[in-house]
mmCIF file of C-alpha atoms in Angstrom:
data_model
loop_
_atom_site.group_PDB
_atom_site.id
_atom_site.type_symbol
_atom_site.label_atom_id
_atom_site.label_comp_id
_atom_site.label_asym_id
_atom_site.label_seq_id
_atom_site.Cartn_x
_atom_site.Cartn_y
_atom_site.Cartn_z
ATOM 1 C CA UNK K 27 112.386 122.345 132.030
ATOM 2 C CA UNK K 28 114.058 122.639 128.712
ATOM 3 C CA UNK K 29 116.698 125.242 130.279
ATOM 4 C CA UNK K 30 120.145 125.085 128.940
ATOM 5 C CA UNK K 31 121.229 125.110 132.375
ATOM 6 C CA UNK K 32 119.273 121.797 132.936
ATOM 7 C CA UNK K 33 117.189 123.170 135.632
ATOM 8 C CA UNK K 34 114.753 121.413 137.417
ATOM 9 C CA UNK K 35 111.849 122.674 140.080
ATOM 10 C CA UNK K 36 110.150 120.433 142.710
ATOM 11 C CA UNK K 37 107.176 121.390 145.358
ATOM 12 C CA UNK K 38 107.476 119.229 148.029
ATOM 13 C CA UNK K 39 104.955 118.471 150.811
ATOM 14 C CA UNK K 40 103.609 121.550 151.799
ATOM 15 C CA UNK K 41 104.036 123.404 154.716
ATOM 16 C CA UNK K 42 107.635 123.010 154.102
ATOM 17 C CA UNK K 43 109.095 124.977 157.333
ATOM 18 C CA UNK K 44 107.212 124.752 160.744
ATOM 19 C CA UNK K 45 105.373 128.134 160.806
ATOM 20 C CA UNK K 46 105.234 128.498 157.319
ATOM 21 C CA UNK K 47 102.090 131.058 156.378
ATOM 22 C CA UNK K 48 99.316 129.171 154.710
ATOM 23 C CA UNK K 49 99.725 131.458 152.136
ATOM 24 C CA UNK K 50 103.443 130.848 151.159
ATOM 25 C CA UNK K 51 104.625 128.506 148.914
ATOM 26 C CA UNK K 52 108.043 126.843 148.796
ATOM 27 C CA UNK K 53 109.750 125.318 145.558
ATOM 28 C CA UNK K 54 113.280 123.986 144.968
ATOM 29 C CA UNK K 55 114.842 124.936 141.902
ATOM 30 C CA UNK K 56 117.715 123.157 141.186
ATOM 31 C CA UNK K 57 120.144 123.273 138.123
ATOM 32 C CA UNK K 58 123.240 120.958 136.904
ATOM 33 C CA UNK K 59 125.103 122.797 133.469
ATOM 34 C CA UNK K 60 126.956 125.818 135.145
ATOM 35 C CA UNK K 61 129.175 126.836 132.136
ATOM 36 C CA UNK K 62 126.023 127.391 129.785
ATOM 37 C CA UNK K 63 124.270 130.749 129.313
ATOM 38 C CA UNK K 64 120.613 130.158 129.616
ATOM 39 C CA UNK K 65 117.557 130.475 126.953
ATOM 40 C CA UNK K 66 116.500 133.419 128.062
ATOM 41 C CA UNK K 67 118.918 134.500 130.496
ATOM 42 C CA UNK K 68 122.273 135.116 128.344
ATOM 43 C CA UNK K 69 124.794 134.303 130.617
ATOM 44 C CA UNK K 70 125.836 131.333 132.951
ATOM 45 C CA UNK K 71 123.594 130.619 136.249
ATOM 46 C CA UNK K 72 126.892 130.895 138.414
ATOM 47 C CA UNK K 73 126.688 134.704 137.254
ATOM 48 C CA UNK K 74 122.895 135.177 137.683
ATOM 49 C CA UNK K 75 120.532 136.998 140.910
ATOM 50 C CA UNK K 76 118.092 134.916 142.009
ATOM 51 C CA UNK K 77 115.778 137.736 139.615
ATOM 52 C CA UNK K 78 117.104 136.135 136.818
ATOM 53 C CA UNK K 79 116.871 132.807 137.493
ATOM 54 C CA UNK K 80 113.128 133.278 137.930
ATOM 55 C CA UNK K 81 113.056 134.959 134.818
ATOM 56 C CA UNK K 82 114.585 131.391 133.042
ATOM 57 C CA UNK K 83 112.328 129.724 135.398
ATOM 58 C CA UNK K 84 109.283 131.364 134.420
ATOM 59 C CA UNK K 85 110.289 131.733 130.689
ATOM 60 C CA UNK K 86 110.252 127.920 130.572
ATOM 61 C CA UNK K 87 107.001 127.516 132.413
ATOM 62 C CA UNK K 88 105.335 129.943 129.774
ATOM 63 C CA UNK K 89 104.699 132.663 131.860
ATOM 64 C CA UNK K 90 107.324 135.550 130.841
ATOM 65 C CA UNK K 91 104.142 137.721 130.560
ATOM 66 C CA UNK K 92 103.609 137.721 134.739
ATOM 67 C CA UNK K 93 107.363 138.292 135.222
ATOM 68 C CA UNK K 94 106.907 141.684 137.293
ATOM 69 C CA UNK K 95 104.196 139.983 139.550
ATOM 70 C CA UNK K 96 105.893 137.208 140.227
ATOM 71 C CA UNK K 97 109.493 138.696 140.907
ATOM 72 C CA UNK K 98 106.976 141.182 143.408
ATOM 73 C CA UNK K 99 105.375 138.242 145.314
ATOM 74 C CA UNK K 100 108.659 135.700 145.776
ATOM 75 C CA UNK K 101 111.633 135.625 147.384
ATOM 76 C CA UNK K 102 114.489 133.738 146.252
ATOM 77 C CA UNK K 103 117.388 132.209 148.018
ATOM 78 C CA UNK K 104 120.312 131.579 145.807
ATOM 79 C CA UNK K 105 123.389 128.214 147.375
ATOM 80 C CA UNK K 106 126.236 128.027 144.783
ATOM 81 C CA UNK K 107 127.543 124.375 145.095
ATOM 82 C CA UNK K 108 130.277 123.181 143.101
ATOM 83 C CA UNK K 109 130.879 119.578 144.119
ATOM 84 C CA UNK K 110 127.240 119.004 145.470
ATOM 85 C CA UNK K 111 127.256 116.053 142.944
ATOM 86 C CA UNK K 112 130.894 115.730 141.788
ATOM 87 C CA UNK K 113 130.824 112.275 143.376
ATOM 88 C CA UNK K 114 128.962 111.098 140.094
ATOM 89 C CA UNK K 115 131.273 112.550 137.831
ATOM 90 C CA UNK K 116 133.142 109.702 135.443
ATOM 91 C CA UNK K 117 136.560 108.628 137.078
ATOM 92 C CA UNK K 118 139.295 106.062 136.487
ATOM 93 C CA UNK K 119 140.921 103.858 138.788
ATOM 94 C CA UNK K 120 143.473 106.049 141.179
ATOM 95 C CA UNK K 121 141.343 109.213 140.514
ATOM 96 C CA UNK K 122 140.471 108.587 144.201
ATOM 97 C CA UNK K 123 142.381 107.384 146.793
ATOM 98 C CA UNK K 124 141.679 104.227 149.268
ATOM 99 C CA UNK K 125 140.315 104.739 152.464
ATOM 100 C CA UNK K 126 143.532 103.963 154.265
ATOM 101 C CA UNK K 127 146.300 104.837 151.390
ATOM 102 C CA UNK K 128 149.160 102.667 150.824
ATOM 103 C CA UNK K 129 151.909 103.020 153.598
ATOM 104 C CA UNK K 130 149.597 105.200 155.978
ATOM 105 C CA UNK K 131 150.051 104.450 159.665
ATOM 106 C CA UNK K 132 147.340 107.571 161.212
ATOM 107 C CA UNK K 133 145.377 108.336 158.125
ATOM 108 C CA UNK K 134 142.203 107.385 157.170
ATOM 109 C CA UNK K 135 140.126 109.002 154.407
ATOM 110 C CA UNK K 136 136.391 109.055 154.773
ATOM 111 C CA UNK K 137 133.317 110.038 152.848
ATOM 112 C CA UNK K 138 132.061 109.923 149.384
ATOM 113 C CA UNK K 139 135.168 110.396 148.012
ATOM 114 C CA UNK K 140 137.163 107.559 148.608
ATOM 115 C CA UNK K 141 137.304 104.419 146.566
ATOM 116 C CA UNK K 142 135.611 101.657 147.961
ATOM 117 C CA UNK K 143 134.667 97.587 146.216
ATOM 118 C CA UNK K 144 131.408 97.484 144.956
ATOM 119 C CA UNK K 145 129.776 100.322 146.895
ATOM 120 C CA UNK K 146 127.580 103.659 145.726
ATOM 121 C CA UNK K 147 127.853 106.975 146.580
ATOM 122 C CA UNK K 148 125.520 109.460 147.892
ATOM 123 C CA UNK K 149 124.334 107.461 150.924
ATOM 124 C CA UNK K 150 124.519 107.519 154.424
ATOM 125 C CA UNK K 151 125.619 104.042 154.448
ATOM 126 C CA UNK K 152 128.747 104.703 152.501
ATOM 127 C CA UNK K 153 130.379 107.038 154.175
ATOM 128 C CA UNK K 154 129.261 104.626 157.555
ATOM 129 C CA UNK K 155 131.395 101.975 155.743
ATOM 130 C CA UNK K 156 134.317 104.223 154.634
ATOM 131 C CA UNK K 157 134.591 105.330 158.634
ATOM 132 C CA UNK K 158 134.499 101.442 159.774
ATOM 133 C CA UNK K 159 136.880 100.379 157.338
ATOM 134 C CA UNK K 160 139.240 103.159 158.276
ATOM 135 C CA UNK K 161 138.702 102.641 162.084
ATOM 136 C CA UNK K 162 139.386 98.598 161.487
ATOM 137 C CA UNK K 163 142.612 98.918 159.915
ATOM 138 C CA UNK K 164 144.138 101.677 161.342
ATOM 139 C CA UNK K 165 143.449 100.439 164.807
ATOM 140 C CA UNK K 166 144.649 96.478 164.058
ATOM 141 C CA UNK K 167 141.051 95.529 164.818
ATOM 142 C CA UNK K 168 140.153 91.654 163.568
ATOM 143 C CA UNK K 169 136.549 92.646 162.206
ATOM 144 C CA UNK K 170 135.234 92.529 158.862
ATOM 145 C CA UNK K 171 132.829 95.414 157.284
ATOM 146 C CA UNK K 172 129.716 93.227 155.979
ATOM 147 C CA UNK K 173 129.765 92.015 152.512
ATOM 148 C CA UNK K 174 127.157 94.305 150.256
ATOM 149 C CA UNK K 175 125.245 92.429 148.426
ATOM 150 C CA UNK K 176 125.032 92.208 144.640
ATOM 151 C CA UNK K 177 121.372 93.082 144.762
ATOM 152 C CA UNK K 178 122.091 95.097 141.439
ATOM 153 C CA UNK K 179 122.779 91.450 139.484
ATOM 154 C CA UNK K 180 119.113 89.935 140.980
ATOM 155 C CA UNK K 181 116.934 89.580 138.412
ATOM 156 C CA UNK K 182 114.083 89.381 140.657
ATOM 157 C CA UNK K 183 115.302 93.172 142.379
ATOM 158 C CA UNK K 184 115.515 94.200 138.291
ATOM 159 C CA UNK K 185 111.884 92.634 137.641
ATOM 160 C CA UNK K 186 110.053 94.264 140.291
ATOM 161 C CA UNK K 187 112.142 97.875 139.713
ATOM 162 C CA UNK K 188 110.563 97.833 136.303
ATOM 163 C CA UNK K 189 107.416 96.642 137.306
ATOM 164 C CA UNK K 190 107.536 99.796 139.735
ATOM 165 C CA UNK K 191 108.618 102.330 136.936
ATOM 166 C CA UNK K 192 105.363 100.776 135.191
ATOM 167 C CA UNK K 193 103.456 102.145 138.257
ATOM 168 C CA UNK K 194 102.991 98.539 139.353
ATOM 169 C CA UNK K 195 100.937 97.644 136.314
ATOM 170 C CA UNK K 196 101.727 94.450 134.672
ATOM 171 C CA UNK K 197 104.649 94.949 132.390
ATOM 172 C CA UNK K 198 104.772 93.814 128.688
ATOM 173 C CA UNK K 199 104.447 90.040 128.240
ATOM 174 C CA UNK K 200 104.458 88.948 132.171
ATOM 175 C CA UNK K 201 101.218 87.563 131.539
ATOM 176 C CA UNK K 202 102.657 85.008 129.369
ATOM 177 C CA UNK K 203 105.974 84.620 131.106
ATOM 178 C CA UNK K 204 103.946 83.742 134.196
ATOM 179 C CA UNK K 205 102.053 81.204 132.694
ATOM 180 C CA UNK K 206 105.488 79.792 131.127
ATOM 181 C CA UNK K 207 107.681 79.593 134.636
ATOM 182 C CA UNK K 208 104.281 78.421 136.006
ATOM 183 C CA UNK K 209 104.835 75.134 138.466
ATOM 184 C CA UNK K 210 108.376 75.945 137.562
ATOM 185 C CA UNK K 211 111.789 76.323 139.439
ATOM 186 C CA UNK K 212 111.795 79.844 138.136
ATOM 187 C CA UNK K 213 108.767 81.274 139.338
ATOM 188 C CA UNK K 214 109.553 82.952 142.067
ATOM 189 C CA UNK K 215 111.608 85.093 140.350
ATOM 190 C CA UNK K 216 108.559 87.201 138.596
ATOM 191 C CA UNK K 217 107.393 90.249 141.338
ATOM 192 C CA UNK K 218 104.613 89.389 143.856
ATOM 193 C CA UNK K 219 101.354 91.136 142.697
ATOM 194 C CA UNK K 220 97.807 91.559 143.511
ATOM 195 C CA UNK K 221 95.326 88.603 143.727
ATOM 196 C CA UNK K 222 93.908 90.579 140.445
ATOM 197 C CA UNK K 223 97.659 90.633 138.920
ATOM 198 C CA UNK K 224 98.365 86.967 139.555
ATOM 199 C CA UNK K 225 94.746 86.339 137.579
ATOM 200 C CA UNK K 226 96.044 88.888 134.931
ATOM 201 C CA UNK K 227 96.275 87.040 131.730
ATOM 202 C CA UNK K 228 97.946 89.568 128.947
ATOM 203 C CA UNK K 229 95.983 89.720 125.389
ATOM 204 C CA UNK K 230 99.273 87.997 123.841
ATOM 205 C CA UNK K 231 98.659 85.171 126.082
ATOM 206 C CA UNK K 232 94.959 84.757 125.010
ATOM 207 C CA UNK K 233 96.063 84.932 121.025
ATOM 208 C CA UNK K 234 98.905 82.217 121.807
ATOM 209 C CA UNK K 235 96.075 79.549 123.345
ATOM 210 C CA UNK K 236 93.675 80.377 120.330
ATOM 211 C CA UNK K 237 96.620 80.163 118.280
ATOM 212 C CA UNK K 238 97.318 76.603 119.700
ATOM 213 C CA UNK K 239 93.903 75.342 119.945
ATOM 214 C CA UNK K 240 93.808 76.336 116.015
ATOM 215 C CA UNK K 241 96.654 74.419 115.202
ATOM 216 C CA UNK K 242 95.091 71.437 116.942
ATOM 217 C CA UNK K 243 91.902 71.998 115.461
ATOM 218 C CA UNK K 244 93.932 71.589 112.000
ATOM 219 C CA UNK K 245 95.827 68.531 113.162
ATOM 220 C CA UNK K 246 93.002 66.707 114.870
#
């Protein structure tokens, strides 16, 4: 939605609890700005009942008019977190400390909010690595957490994310690019399609061969 609050709603798979009634529906509203009054709502979500987010909500869906029906027929559970997503918030080096802090003998520091080489946050896997690292050097142990690897810096991971954001369709010039790298050392960097997307041949590519055949015509 457009909410000040920059509020957000998804419906998920549906039933979402075992036993839910065929007849209930669950949604996830979710919002990020907690110092901003909302559109319709005057005053910061923090401050809100679960009434009045519904009421933003349902302003911003454009239908304010069925207020009283809806706020009759759902029930809303309101979860104040803070630092849900702090861990993306813009830091500087020493904002966070190492796993195992300078000096430290019998402390290790875990989690997503640690400072770790060339790692993410927000995953399972991180806060995995965090724990090993802390376990390997506080205990003397001659192991080595595995290397992550730069996947981020692969053009090839890069070329097939954007061909995915293009819902798998053929993005802008690949037709021509493939015919370039064709029989080339590069090739295998452009993403694996379809038998119909390696036949793909992009309009710009068909103008470039008439455009060629032209300019031999003229020459010949």
């Amino acid at each position: 939605t457009d909410s000040n609050w920059l509020m957000s709603f998804t419906c998920n798979r549906q039933p979402h609890f075992p036993g839910q009634p065929d007849d209930v529906l669950v949604l996830w509203v979710y919002a990020l700005f907690m110092d901003k009054e909302g559109n319709y709502i005057k005053k910061p979500m923090p401050q809100c009942t679960g009434d009045e987010i519904l009421a933003e909500l349902c302003h911003h869906l454009g239908i304010i008019d069925q207020l009283d029906d809806v706020i009759k027929n759902t029930i809303v559970r309101t979860t104040f977190m803070p630092y849900i997503t702090s861990m993306f918030m813009p830091r500087a080096k020493g904002d966070r400390p190492r796993v195992v802090p300078e000096g430290c003998k019998n402390l290790g520091l875990i989690g997503q909010f640690v400072e770790t080489n060339n790692d993410v946050v927000f995953t399972m896997e991180s806060s995995v690595r965090t724990t090993r690292i802390a376990v390997y050097e506080l205990l003397n142990l001659n192991k080595q957490v595995p290397d992550i690897n730069p996947l981020q810096y692969d053009i090839r991971h890069l070329l097939k994310a954007a061909k995915t954001l293009n819902d798998d369709k053929p993005f802008v010039g690949e037709g021509l690019l493939r015919k370039m790298l064709k029989g080339t050392y590069f090739e295998h960097i452009l993403p694996i399609g379809s038998e119909e997307q390696e036949d793909h041949e992009s309009f710009l590519t068909e103008q470039i061969t008439k455009f060629k055949d032209w300019l031999k015509g003229i020459k010949g």
